[in-house]
C-alpha cells in the first residue's frame, strides 16, 4: 500500500528470530517471508509460539536475536521509532480489546486521528466507509459492551484496517467467540484476502486456513517445523509431529 | 485491586476474595424489609420508634442532662450564633472548591509520574514515591501550621503573605498525596491488553495514557475520589488554626470564647453535615451501581 517494495519484493521478512521469556525459550529461530497479497496461516498447538511471533512482529515484545524486515527496513535495529513501525502493521487480538469507554466510531478513528494525525472528519469518513462495507455502520454510536462478540471482533479488525496497514496480523481472532458468531468474522477475513491484504493469521480453524491460505506454517516448540501449500500440509504432511497434530484436530472434530 | 491503604484512599468496590457473600455494605440498611413486605416495615417502624424513644428518655432524664443541655444544646445561644456560622461556612466551601481543582490536577500528575516505566523515568518515579510517602506520613494539621504560619512569617518578597492562602496550599499538598494513590490504583486496574491495543495502533505511551488508560481509570475511582472530597470538606476546618478571618469553625470558636458555651460548635457541625452526608450517600449509591453493573457483566 505504501512504501516501495525492495529488491526481493517481500513485505515482511523474518530471519533467525529468537525470543525467550525468562528461561523459557518460546521462539527458537523463526524464518519466514511474505510477499505482497500473500496470506500465511500459522497452525500449531497452544504454546507453540504463534501469538508470541505475531506480537514480536508488531514490536510489542522485544526480541532476543534475529531480524524483522518490513519493506526492506530492518525494524528491529536500535533506534527505530516503534510507533512509526506499528502504524504500518495491524494486529487483532483474540480478546478484541476494544476501548470500552469509546463508541465504535471513536474506537476506529482513534488511531487515524492521534497516530496518523488525520483530521477528525477525514478519519470519520474513512471509518464510516469501512463500517459500511462490513455491515456495521448502524453500530457506529454504540459502546462495545452493546455488541456481540462477533461484532466486537469485526470492529477490532476494522480498527486495524483504518490505519491502512501494509500487513495485518490476526491472533486467533475467532477463538473467544461462540461458534455461531465465528462465520461472520471469517467472512470478513476472506473478503480482505480477496481484496489483496497481506496477512499472517494464527488460527485453530483448519478448514478456514485450508481455503484462505497461500501457505501454511506448522509451528512446533518454537520452530516452523513444516510449511507448504495448504493442500500439501493438510493432505500429506511430511513431519510426524504435523501428522500427529492434524490427527488430534481431526479427532476433536474441528476440521 | 490493591489500594495501598491510607485514610484517604479506602478500598474500592471489589469484594475481598473468598468472601463473596458478605452483606452488601451500608446501603443494605433497608434490605430485608422488602422481603417481608408490609409486616416487616411495620415492625421496623415500631421498633425504631421504641428504641429512639427509650434512648431519648434515658438521656433527658439523666442526672446531668440540664448541665449538658445548657452547655451544648442552648436554644438561645444557637439562634444567636448560627446565622453567623452558617454564612462563614461559605468560606469553607470556597476553600474546598479551590483546593479540589488543584488536588485533582496535581494528584493526577503524581500518579502518572509514578506509572512511567523504564530506567529513564526512575527519578520521576522516585520523586512521586517520596512525595506521597512524606505527605501521607505526617498529619495534615501539621502541614497547615508549617505553611500557614511559616511561609508568611518569612516575609519573602513577591510571595503571598495570607495565612489562609498557605493553609489551602497545605491542604492541596497533603490531599494530593492521598488522591494520587487513588488514581494510581485506578491506572493499575486497567488491563495491560488495553495498552497493547493502543500501542499497536501506533499511539505513543503518553497518548495511550491520555486516551485509553486515564479515562477508564478515573471512571473506576470516582467513588473513592468522592470519599476524599468528603474528607477535604471537613478538613477545611483546619484552616481555622492559622487565620484571623474566620471560617465556620473559627467563628464557632470565637462565639464559644465570648459566651462560654459550646452550642456554636453544634451549629458548625450541622453545616458540615449538610454537605458531607449527601456526598457520602452519593458515594454509596455510585458504589452500589458499579457493583450491579459488574455483576451484570458489563466492562465498565
Coordinates of C-alpha atoms in Angstrom, one line a residue:
Chain A
X1 CA 0.0 0.0 0.0
X2 CA 2.7 2.5 1.0
X3 CA 6.5 2.3 0.9
X4 CA 8.2 0.9 -2.2
X5 CA 8.9 -2.8 -2.1
X6 CA 12.6 -3.6 -2.1
X7 CA 14.5 -5.7 -4.5
X8 CA 13.2 -9.0 -3.2
X9 CA 9.6 -7.7 -3.2
X10 CA 8.9 -9.0 0.3
X11 CA 6.5 -7.1 2.5
X12 CA 7.8 -9.0 5.6
X13 CA 11.0 -11.0 6.1
X14 CA 11.8 -12.6 9.5
X15 CA 15.3 -14.0 9.9
X16 CA 16.5 -16.2 12.8
X17 CA 14.1 -14.8 15.3
X18 CA 14.6 -15.9 18.9
X19 CA 12.5 -14.9 21.9
X20 CA 12.6 -16.0 25.5
X21 CA 10.5 -15.2 28.5
X22 CA 13.0 -15.7 31.3
X23 CA 14.4 -19.2 31.0
X24 CA 11.6 -20.3 28.7
X25 CA 12.6 -20.1 25.0
X26 CA 9.4 -19.6 23.1
X27 CA 10.8 -18.9 19.6
X28 CA 13.9 -20.8 18.6
X29 CA 14.9 -19.4 15.3
X30 CA 12.0 -18.4 13.0
X31 CA 12.5 -17.7 9.3
X32 CA 9.5 -16.5 7.4
X33 CA 8.9 -14.3 4.4
X34 CA 5.7 -12.9 2.9
X35 CA 5.2 -11.3 -0.5
X36 CA 2.6 -8.7 -1.2
X37 CA -1.0 -10.0 -1.1
X38 CA 0.1 -13.3 0.4
X39 CA -1.8 -14.9 3.2
X40 CA 0.1 -17.2 5.6
X41 CA -1.7 -19.2 8.3
X42 CA 0.2 -20.3 11.4
X43 CA -1.1 -23.5 12.9
X44 CA 0.1 -25.5 15.9
X45 CA -0.8 -26.4 19.4
X46 CA -1.3 -23.8 22.2
X47 CA 2.1 -22.7 23.4
X48 CA 3.9 -23.4 20.1
X49 CA 4.7 -19.7 19.8
X50 CA 2.1 -18.4 17.3
X51 CA 0.9 -15.5 19.4
X52 CA 4.4 -14.6 20.5
X53 CA 5.6 -14.5 16.9
X54 CA 2.8 -12.1 16.0
X55 CA 3.4 -9.9 19.0
X56 CA 7.1 -9.8 18.1
X57 CA 6.3 -8.7 14.5
X58 CA 4.3 -5.8 15.9
X59 CA 7.2 -4.9 18.2
X60 CA 5.0 -5.5 21.2
X61 CA 7.6 -7.8 22.6
X62 CA 11.4 -7.1 22.4
X63 CA 13.2 -9.9 20.5
X64 CA 16.4 -11.6 21.7
X65 CA 18.1 -12.4 18.4
X66 CA 17.4 -12.2 14.7
X67 CA 15.8 -9.5 12.4
X68 CA 12.4 -8.4 11.3
X69 CA 12.5 -6.6 8.0
X70 CA 9.5 -4.8 6.6
X71 CA 9.6 -3.5 3.1
X72 CA 13.4 -3.7 3.2
X73 CA 13.7 -1.8 6.5
X74 CA 15.2 -3.6 9.5
X75 CA 12.7 -2.6 12.2
X76 CA 14.4 -4.5 15.0
X77 CA 17.6 -2.4 14.8
X78 CA 18.4 0.0 17.6
X79 CA 16.9 3.4 17.5
X80 CA 13.9 2.5 15.3
X81 CA 10.7 4.6 16.1
X82 CA 8.4 1.7 17.1
X83 CA 5.4 3.9 16.9
X84 CA 6.1 4.6 13.2
X85 CA 6.5 0.9 12.5
X86 CA 3.4 -0.1 14.4
X87 CA 1.3 2.3 12.3
X88 CA 2.2 0.1 9.3
X89 CA 1.3 -3.1 11.0
X90 CA -2.2 -4.1 12.1
X91 CA -2.7 -6.6 14.8
X92 CA -6.0 -8.0 16.1
X93 CA -6.2 -10.0 19.3
X94 CA -8.1 -13.0 20.5
X95 CA -10.0 -10.9 23.1
X96 CA -10.9 -8.0 20.8
X97 CA -9.6 -5.4 23.3
X98 CA -11.8 -2.7 22.1
X99 CA -11.8 0.5 24.2
X100 CA -14.9 0.1 26.3
X101 CA -15.3 3.9 27.1
X102 CA -15.4 4.8 23.4
X103 CA -18.1 4.4 20.8
X104 CA -17.5 2.1 17.9
X105 CA -16.8 5.0 15.7
X106 CA -14.2 6.5 18.1
X107 CA -12.6 3.2 18.5
X108 CA -12.0 3.1 14.8
X109 CA -10.9 6.8 14.5
X110 CA -8.6 7.0 17.5
X111 CA -5.5 5.6 15.6
X112 CA -6.0 7.7 12.5
X113 CA -6.6 10.9 14.4
X114 CA -3.9 10.5 17.0
X115 CA -1.2 8.4 15.4
X116 CA -1.7 9.4 11.7
X117 CA -2.8 12.9 12.6
X118 CA -5.7 12.8 10.2
X119 CA -8.4 15.4 10.8
X120 CA -11.4 14.2 12.7
X121 CA -13.6 14.4 9.5
X122 CA -11.1 12.5 7.3
X123 CA -10.8 9.8 10.0
X124 CA -14.6 9.6 10.4
X125 CA -15.1 9.3 6.6
X126 CA -12.6 6.5 6.5
X127 CA -14.1 4.8 9.5
X128 CA -17.7 5.1 8.2
X129 CA -16.7 3.7 4.8
X130 CA -15.2 0.6 6.5
X131 CA -18.1 0.2 8.9
X132 CA -20.5 0.5 5.9
X133 CA -18.5 -2.0 3.9
X134 CA -18.6 -4.6 6.6
X135 CA -22.2 -4.0 7.7
X136 CA -21.6 -2.3 11.0
X137 CA -22.5 1.3 10.1
X138 CA -25.6 1.1 12.2
X139 CA -23.5 0.3 15.3
X140 CA -21.2 3.4 15.0
X141 CA -22.6 5.1 18.0
X142 CA -22.9 2.1 20.3
X143 CA -20.4 1.2 23.0
X144 CA -18.6 -2.1 22.7
X145 CA -20.5 -3.8 25.5
X146 CA -23.7 -3.5 23.5
X147 CA -22.2 -5.6 20.7
X148 CA -22.0 -9.3 20.3
X149 CA -18.6 -10.9 20.4
X150 CA -18.6 -11.4 16.7
X151 CA -19.5 -7.7 16.1
X152 CA -16.8 -6.6 18.5
X153 CA -14.2 -8.6 16.8
X154 CA -15.2 -7.2 13.4
X155 CA -14.9 -3.7 14.8
X156 CA -11.5 -4.6 16.1
X157 CA -10.4 -5.7 12.6
X158 CA -11.9 -2.5 11.2
X159 CA -10.0 -0.5 13.8
X160 CA -6.8 -2.0 12.4
X161 CA -7.8 -1.6 8.8
X162 CA -8.5 2.1 9.4
X163 CA -4.7 2.6 9.8
X164 CA -4.3 1.2 6.2
X165 CA -1.6 -1.2 7.3
X166 CA 0.9 -2.8 5.0
X167 CA 0.3 -6.1 6.7
X168 CA -2.4 -7.4 9.0
X169 CA -1.7 -9.9 11.9
X170 CA -4.6 -11.9 13.2
X171 CA -4.1 -13.7 16.5
X172 CA -6.7 -16.5 16.9
X173 CA -9.4 -13.9 16.3
X174 CA -12.2 -16.4 16.5
X175 CA -11.1 -18.4 19.5
X176 CA -13.0 -16.4 22.0
X177 CA -16.3 -16.4 20.0
X178 CA -19.4 -18.6 20.4
X179 CA -19.5 -21.0 17.4
X180 CA -22.4 -19.3 15.7
X181 CA -20.5 -16.0 15.6
X182 CA -17.4 -17.3 14.0
X183 CA -18.5 -17.3 10.4
X184 CA -19.2 -13.6 10.2
X185 CA -15.6 -12.8 11.3
X186 CA -14.2 -15.4 8.9
X187 CA -16.2 -14.0 6.0
X188 CA -14.7 -10.6 6.7
X189 CA -11.2 -12.0 6.6
X190 CA -11.9 -13.9 3.4
X191 CA -13.0 -10.6 1.8
X192 CA -9.8 -8.9 3.0
X193 CA -7.8 -11.7 1.4
X194 CA -9.7 -11.3 -1.9
X195 CA -9.0 -7.6 -1.7
X196 CA -5.3 -8.4 -1.6
X197 CA -4.5 -7.7 2.1
X198 CA -1.2 -9.3 3.2
X199 CA -1.9 -11.3 6.3
X200 CA -0.4 -13.6 8.9
X201 CA -3.1 -15.5 10.6
X202 CA -2.7 -17.7 13.7
X203 CA -5.7 -19.9 13.8
X204 CA -7.3 -23.1 15.1
X205 CA -9.8 -23.1 12.3
X206 CA -8.3 -25.6 9.9
X207 CA -11.0 -25.6 7.3
X208 CA -10.6 -21.8 7.1
X209 CA -6.8 -22.0 7.0
X210 CA -7.1 -24.5 4.2
X211 CA -9.2 -22.4 1.9
X212 CA -7.8 -18.9 2.6
X213 CA -4.0 -19.5 3.0
X214 CA -1.4 -19.4 0.2
X215 CA 0.9 -21.1 2.6
X216 CA 0.5 -22.9 5.9
X217 CA 3.2 -23.0 8.6
X218 CA 3.1 -25.6 11.3
X219 CA 4.8 -24.2 14.5
X220 CA 6.0 -26.7 17.0
X221 CA 8.0 -25.9 20.1
X222 CA 9.2 -22.5 18.8
X223 CA 10.2 -23.5 15.2
X224 CA 8.4 -23.7 11.9
X225 CA 8.6 -27.4 11.6
X226 CA 6.9 -27.7 8.2
X227 CA 5.5 -25.2 5.7
X228 CA 3.9 -25.5 2.3
X229 CA 0.7 -25.0 0.3
X230 CA -2.4 -25.9 2.3
X231 CA -3.3 -28.9 0.2
X232 CA 0.1 -30.5 0.9
X233 CA 0.1 -29.7 4.6
X234 CA -3.4 -30.9 5.3
X235 CA -3.4 -33.9 2.9
X236 CA 0.1 -35.2 3.0
X237 CA 2.1 -33.7 5.9
X238 CA 5.7 -34.9 5.8
X239 CA 6.6 -34.5 9.5
X240 CA 5.3 -37.0 12.1
X241 CA 4.6 -34.1 14.5
X242 CA 2.4 -32.4 11.9
X243 CA 0.5 -35.6 11.3
X244 CA 0.0 -36.1 15.0
X245 CA -1.2 -32.5 15.4
X246 CA -3.6 -32.7 12.5
X247 CA -4.9 -36.1 13.7
X248 CA -5.7 -34.7 17.1
X249 CA -7.5 -31.8 15.5
X250 CA -9.5 -34.2 13.3
X251 CA -10.4 -36.3 16.4
X252 CA -11.6 -33.2 18.2
X253 CA -14.0 -32.7 15.2
X254 CA -12.6 -29.3 14.3
X255 CA -11.7 -30.0 10.7
Chain B
X1 CA -7.4 -4.0 43.0
X2 CA -4.9 -3.2 45.7
X3 CA -5.3 0.3 47.1
X4 CA -2.3 0.8 49.2
X5 CA -4.1 1.8 52.4
X6 CA -4.2 5.3 53.7
X7 CA -7.0 7.1 55.4
X8 CA -7.9 9.0 52.3
X9 CA -7.8 6.0 49.9
X10 CA -10.2 3.4 51.1
X11 CA -10.6 0.0 49.4
X12 CA -12.6 0.4 46.2
X13 CA -15.6 -1.6 45.5
X14 CA -14.3 -5.1 44.9
X15 CA -15.3 -7.8 47.3
X16 CA -12.5 -9.4 49.3
X17 CA -11.5 -12.7 47.6
X18 CA -13.2 -15.7 49.1
X19 CA -15.9 -13.8 50.8
X20 CA -18.4 -13.3 48.0
X21 CA -21.4 -13.4 50.2
X22 CA -20.6 -10.6 52.7
X23 CA -23.5 -8.3 53.4
X24 CA -23.6 -5.6 50.8
X25 CA -22.3 -2.6 52.6
X26 CA -24.0 0.3 54.3
X27 CA -26.6 0.7 51.7
X28 CA -28.1 -2.6 52.9
X29 CA -29.8 -0.6 55.7
X30 CA -33.2 -1.1 54.2
X31 CA -32.5 -4.6 52.9
X32 CA -34.7 -7.3 54.3
X33 CA -37.6 -5.0 54.6
X34 CA -38.9 -5.6 51.1
X35 CA -38.7 -9.3 51.5
X36 CA -41.0 -9.3 54.5
X37 CA -43.4 -6.8 52.9
X38 CA -45.7 -4.6 54.9
X39 CA -45.4 -6.5 58.1
X40 CA -41.6 -6.1 58.0
X41 CA -41.9 -2.4 57.5
X42 CA -44.4 -2.1 60.4
X43 CA -42.1 -4.0 62.8
X44 CA -39.1 -1.8 61.7
X45 CA -41.0 1.4 62.3
X46 CA -42.4 0.3 65.7
X47 CA -39.0 -1.0 67.0
X48 CA -37.2 2.1 65.7
X49 CA -39.7 4.5 67.5
X50 CA -39.4 2.4 70.7
X51 CA -35.6 2.3 70.7
X52 CA -35.2 6.0 69.9
X53 CA -37.8 7.0 72.5
X54 CA -36.2 4.9 75.2
X55 CA -32.8 6.3 74.4
X56 CA -34.1 9.8 74.4
X57 CA -36.0 9.4 77.7
X58 CA -32.9 7.9 79.4
X59 CA -30.7 10.8 78.2
X60 CA -33.2 13.6 79.1
X61 CA -33.9 12.2 82.5
X62 CA -30.3 11.5 83.4
X63 CA -28.9 13.4 86.4
X64 CA -26.6 15.7 84.4
X65 CA -28.9 16.5 81.5
X66 CA -29.6 20.1 82.5
X67 CA -25.9 20.8 82.5
X68 CA -25.3 19.1 79.2
X69 CA -28.3 20.9 77.7
X70 CA -27.0 24.3 78.8
X71 CA -23.5 23.7 77.5
X72 CA -24.3 22.1 74.1
X73 CA -27.9 22.5 73.3
X74 CA -28.7 26.0 74.3
X75 CA -31.5 27.2 72.1
X76 CA -31.0 30.9 72.6
X77 CA -27.3 30.6 72.0
X78 CA -27.9 28.6 68.9
X79 CA -30.4 31.2 67.5
X80 CA -27.9 33.9 68.2
X81 CA -24.8 32.4 66.7
X82 CA -26.0 30.0 63.9
X83 CA -26.6 32.6 61.2
X84 CA -23.1 33.9 61.6
X85 CA -21.6 30.5 61.5
X86 CA -23.7 29.4 58.5
X87 CA -22.5 32.4 56.5
X88 CA -18.9 31.8 57.4
X89 CA -19.3 28.3 56.1
X90 CA -19.3 29.7 52.6
X91 CA -15.6 30.3 53.2
X92 CA -15.2 26.6 53.9
X93 CA -16.9 25.7 50.6
X94 CA -14.7 28.2 48.8
X95 CA -11.5 26.7 50.3
X96 CA -12.8 23.3 49.3
X97 CA -13.6 24.2 45.7
X98 CA -10.3 25.9 45.1
X99 CA -8.3 23.2 46.7
X100 CA -10.1 20.4 44.9
X101 CA -9.4 21.7 41.5
X102 CA -5.6 21.8 42.2
X103 CA -5.7 18.5 44.0
X104 CA -7.3 16.7 41.1
X105 CA -4.7 18.0 38.6
X106 CA -1.6 17.7 40.8
X107 CA -2.5 14.2 42.1
X108 CA -3.0 13.0 38.5
X109 CA 0.4 14.4 37.6
X110 CA 1.9 12.5 40.6
X111 CA 0.1 9.3 39.6
X112 CA 1.3 9.5 36.0
X113 CA 4.8 10.2 37.1
X114 CA 4.8 7.1 39.2
X115 CA 3.4 4.9 36.4
X116 CA 6.1 5.8 33.8
X117 CA 8.2 2.7 33.1
X118 CA 11.8 2.3 32.4
X119 CA 15.1 3.4 33.9
X120 CA 15.0 6.9 32.3
X121 CA 12.0 7.8 34.4
X122 CA 13.4 6.4 37.6
X123 CA 14.0 9.9 39.1
X124 CA 10.4 10.9 38.4
X125 CA 9.1 7.7 39.9
X126 CA 11.3 8.2 43.0
X127 CA 10.1 11.8 43.5
X128 CA 6.5 10.7 43.3
X129 CA 7.0 7.9 45.8
X130 CA 8.9 10.2 48.2
X131 CA 6.3 12.8 47.9
X132 CA 3.3 10.5 48.7
X133 CA 5.2 8.8 51.5
X134 CA 6.1 12.2 53.0
X135 CA 2.7 13.8 52.9
X136 CA 0.7 10.7 53.8
X137 CA 3.0 10.2 56.7
X138 CA 2.6 13.5 58.5
X139 CA -0.6 14.9 60.0
X140 CA -2.4 17.4 57.7
X141 CA -2.8 19.8 60.6
X142 CA 1.0 19.9 60.9
X143 CA 1.4 20.9 57.3
X144 CA -1.2 23.6 57.7
X145 CA 0.7 25.0 60.7
X146 CA 4.0 24.7 58.9
X147 CA 2.9 26.6 55.7
X148 CA 0.1 28.7 57.2
X149 CA 2.3 30.3 59.8
X150 CA 5.8 29.5 58.4
X151 CA 5.7 31.0 54.9
X152 CA 4.0 34.3 55.7
X153 CA 6.4 34.7 58.7
X154 CA 9.4 34.7 56.4
X155 CA 8.1 37.8 54.6
X156 CA 9.7 36.9 51.3
X157 CA 9.3 39.5 48.6
X158 CA 6.8 38.5 45.9
X159 CA 5.3 35.7 48.0
X160 CA 1.7 35.9 49.3
X161 CA 1.5 36.6 53.0
X162 CA -2.0 35.4 53.5
X163 CA -2.2 32.7 56.2
X164 CA -5.4 31.3 54.6
X165 CA -3.7 31.1 51.2
X166 CA -0.9 29.0 52.6
X167 CA -3.2 26.9 54.7
X168 CA -5.1 26.0 51.5
X169 CA -1.8 25.2 49.8
X170 CA -1.1 22.9 52.7
X171 CA -4.4 21.1 52.1
X172 CA -3.6 20.8 48.4
X173 CA -0.2 19.3 49.0
X174 CA -1.4 16.9 51.7
X175 CA -4.6 15.7 49.9
X176 CA -2.8 15.3 46.6
X177 CA -0.7 12.5 48.1
X178 CA -3.9 10.5 49.0
X179 CA -5.7 11.3 45.8
X180 CA -2.6 10.3 43.8
X181 CA -2.8 6.8 45.3
X182 CA -6.4 6.6 44.4
X183 CA -5.6 7.5 40.8
X184 CA -2.7 5.0 40.8
X185 CA -4.9 2.2 41.9
X186 CA -7.2 3.1 39.0
X187 CA -4.4 3.2 36.5
X188 CA -3.1 -0.2 37.6
X189 CA -6.5 -1.7 37.4
X190 CA -6.6 -1.2 33.6
X191 CA -5.7 -4.4 31.9
X192 CA -2.4 -4.4 30.0
X193 CA -4.2 -5.6 26.9
X194 CA -5.8 -2.1 26.6
X195 CA -2.4 -0.6 26.5
X196 CA -1.2 -3.2 23.9
X197 CA -4.2 -2.3 21.7
X198 CA -3.5 1.4 21.9
X199 CA 0.3 0.9 21.3
X200 CA -0.4 -1.4 18.4
X201 CA -2.3 1.4 16.7
X202 CA 0.9 3.4 16.8
X203 CA -0.1 5.6 19.7
X204 CA 2.7 6.8 21.9
X205 CA 3.0 5.9 25.6
X206 CA 1.6 9.3 26.6
X207 CA -1.2 9.1 24.0
X208 CA -2.2 5.6 25.4
X209 CA -2.4 7.0 28.9
X210 CA -4.3 10.1 27.8
X211 CA -6.9 8.5 25.5
X212 CA -7.2 4.9 26.8
X213 CA -5.9 4.4 30.4
X214 CA -6.7 7.6 32.3
X215 CA -10.3 8.0 31.1
X216 CA -11.1 4.4 32.2
X217 CA -9.1 4.7 35.4
X218 CA -10.8 7.9 36.5
X219 CA -14.2 6.4 35.9
X220 CA -13.4 3.5 38.1
X221 CA -12.1 5.6 41.0
X222 CA -14.9 8.1 41.2
X223 CA -16.4 6.7 44.4
X224 CA -13.1 6.7 46.4
X225 CA -12.3 10.1 45.0
X226 CA -15.6 11.4 46.3
X227 CA -14.7 9.9 49.7
X228 CA -11.6 12.0 49.7
X229 CA -13.8 15.0 48.7
X230 CA -15.8 14.4 51.9
X231 CA -12.5 14.3 53.9
X232 CA -11.3 17.5 52.3
X233 CA -14.5 19.4 53.0
X234 CA -14.2 18.5 56.7
X235 CA -10.5 19.4 56.8
X236 CA -11.1 22.9 55.6
X237 CA -11.8 23.5 59.3
X238 CA -8.0 23.1 59.8
X239 CA -7.6 26.5 58.2
X240 CA -9.2 27.9 61.4
X241 CA -5.9 27.3 63.2
X242 CA -3.9 29.8 61.3
X243 CA -6.4 32.5 60.2
X244 CA -7.7 35.7 61.7
X245 CA -10.6 36.0 59.2
X246 CA -12.9 33.2 60.4
X247 CA -14.5 30.4 58.5
X248 CA -17.2 28.3 60.2
X249 CA -15.2 26.5 62.8
X250 CA -13.2 29.6 63.8
X251 CA -16.4 31.6 64.0
X252 CA -17.8 28.9 66.3
X253 CA -14.7 29.1 68.4
X254 CA -14.9 32.9 68.8
X255 CA -18.6 32.6 69.8
X256 CA -17.6 29.9 72.4
X257 CA -14.9 32.1 73.9
X258 CA -17.4 35.0 74.0
X259 CA -20.2 33.2 75.7
X260 CA -18.5 30.2 77.4
X261 CA -21.0 28.0 75.7
X262 CA -20.4 25.1 73.3
X263 CA -23.6 25.3 71.3
X264 CA -21.9 27.2 68.4
X265 CA -19.8 24.1 67.7
X266 CA -23.1 22.2 67.2
X267 CA -24.0 24.9 64.6
X268 CA -20.7 24.4 62.8
X269 CA -21.2 20.6 62.9
X270 CA -24.7 21.0 61.3
X271 CA -23.2 23.0 58.4
X272 CA -20.6 20.3 57.7
X273 CA -23.2 17.6 57.9
X274 CA -25.5 19.3 55.4
X275 CA -22.7 19.0 52.8
X276 CA -21.0 15.7 53.8
X277 CA -24.0 13.4 54.3
X278 CA -25.3 13.9 50.8
X279 CA -21.8 13.3 49.5
X280 CA -21.4 10.1 51.4
X281 CA -24.8 8.9 50.2
X282 CA -23.8 9.7 46.7
X283 CA -20.7 7.6 47.1
X284 CA -22.7 4.7 48.4
X285 CA -25.1 4.9 45.5
X286 CA -22.3 5.0 43.0
X287 CA -20.6 2.0 44.5
X288 CA -23.8 0.1 44.5
X289 CA -24.5 1.0 40.9
X290 CA -20.9 0.0 39.9
X291 CA -21.3 -3.4 41.7
X292 CA -24.6 -4.0 39.9
X293 CA -23.1 -3.2 36.6
X294 CA -20.2 -5.6 37.2
X295 CA -22.5 -8.4 38.2
X296 CA -24.5 -7.8 35.0
X297 CA -21.2 -8.5 33.2
X298 CA -20.6 -5.0 31.8
X299 CA -17.0 -4.0 31.4
X300 CA -17.2 -0.5 32.8

